[in-house]
mmCIF file of C-alpha atoms in Angstrom:
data_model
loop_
_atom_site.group_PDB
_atom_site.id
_atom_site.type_symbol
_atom_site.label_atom_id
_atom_site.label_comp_id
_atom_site.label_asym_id
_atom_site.label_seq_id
_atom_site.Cartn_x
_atom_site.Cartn_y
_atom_site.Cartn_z
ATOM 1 C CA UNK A 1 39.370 57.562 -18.370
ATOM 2 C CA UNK A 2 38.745 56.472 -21.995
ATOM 3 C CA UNK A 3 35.074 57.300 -21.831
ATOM 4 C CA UNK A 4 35.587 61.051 -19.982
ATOM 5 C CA UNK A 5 38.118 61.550 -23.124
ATOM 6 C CA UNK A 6 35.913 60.697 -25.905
ATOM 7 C CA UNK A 7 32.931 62.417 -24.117
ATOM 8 C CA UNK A 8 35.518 65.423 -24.438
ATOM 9 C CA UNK A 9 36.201 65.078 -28.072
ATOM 10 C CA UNK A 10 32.690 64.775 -28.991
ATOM 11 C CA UNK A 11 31.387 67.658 -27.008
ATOM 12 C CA UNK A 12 34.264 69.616 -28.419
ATOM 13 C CA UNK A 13 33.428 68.442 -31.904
ATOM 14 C CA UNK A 14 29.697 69.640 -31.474
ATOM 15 C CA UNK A 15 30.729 72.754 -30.029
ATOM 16 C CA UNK A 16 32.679 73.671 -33.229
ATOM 17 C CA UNK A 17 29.725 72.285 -36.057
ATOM 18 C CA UNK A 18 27.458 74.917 -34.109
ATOM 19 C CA UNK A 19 24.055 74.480 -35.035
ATOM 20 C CA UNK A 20 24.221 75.368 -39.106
ATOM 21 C CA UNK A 21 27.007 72.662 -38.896
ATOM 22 C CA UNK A 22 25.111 70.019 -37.320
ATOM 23 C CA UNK A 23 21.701 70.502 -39.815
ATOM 24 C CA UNK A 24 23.990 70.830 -42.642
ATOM 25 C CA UNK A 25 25.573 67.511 -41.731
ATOM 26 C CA UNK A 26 22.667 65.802 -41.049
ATOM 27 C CA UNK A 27 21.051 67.050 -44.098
ATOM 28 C CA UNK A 28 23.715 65.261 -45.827
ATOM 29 C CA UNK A 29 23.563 62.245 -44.032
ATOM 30 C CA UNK A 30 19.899 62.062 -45.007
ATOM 31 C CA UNK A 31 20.958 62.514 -48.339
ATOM 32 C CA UNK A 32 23.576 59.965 -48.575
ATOM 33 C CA UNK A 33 20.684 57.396 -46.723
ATOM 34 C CA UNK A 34 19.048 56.826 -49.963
ATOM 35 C CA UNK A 35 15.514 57.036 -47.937
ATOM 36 C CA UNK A 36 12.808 58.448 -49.928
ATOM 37 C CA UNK A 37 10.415 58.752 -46.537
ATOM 38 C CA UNK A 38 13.412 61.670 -45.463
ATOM 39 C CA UNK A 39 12.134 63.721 -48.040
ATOM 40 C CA UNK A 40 9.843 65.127 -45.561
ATOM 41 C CA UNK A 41 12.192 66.585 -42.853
ATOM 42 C CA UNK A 42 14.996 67.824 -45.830
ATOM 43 C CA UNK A 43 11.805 69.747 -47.552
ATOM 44 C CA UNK A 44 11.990 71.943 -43.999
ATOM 45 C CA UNK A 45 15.367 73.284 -44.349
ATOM 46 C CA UNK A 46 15.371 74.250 -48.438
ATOM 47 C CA UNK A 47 14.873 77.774 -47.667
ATOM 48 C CA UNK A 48 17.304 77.832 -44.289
ATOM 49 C CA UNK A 49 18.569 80.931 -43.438
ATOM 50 C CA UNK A 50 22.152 79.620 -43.610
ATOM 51 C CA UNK A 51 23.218 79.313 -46.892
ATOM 52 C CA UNK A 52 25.188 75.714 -46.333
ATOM 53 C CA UNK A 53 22.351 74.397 -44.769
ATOM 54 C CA UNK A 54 19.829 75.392 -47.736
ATOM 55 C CA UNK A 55 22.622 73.950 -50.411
ATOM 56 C CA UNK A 56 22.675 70.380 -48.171
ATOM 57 C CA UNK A 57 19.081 70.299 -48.067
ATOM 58 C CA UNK A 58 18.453 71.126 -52.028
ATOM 59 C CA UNK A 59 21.504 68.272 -52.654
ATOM 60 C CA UNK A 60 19.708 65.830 -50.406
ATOM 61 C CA UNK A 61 16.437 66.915 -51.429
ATOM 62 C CA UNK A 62 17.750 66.375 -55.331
ATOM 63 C CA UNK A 63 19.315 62.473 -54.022
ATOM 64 C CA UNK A 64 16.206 61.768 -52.500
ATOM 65 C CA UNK A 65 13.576 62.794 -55.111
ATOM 66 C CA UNK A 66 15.806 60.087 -57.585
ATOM 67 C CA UNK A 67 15.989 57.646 -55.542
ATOM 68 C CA UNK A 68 12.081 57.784 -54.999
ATOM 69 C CA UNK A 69 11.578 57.344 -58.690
#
């Protein structure tokens, strides 16, 4: 049914973010949230391996750090 479908979609979705995908995206998301107090968990991924995931977390890091002040 509908659910089985979207549970399909979404698993398949995951699947292709991998893991880099998934931090780098949430690192954004934290970013775009405006929410000084996620300064905290962004300041763990700034020197990430994975090059996308170090750039979101030095762009959210930079969006938070203004939005604090």
């Amino acid at each position: 049914g509908y659910f089985d479908r979207w549970r399909s979609a979404l698993t398949s979705a995951l699947r292709r973010a991998g893991p880099a995908g998934l931090r780098r995206n949430a690192l954004i998301a934290a970013g775009n949230s405006g929410e000084p107090g996620m300064l905290e968990l962004v300041e763990r991924w700034l020197d990430a391996e994975d090059p996308a995931v170090a750039d979101a977390a030095r762009w959210a890091h930079a969006r938070l750090s203004r939005a604090r002040s």
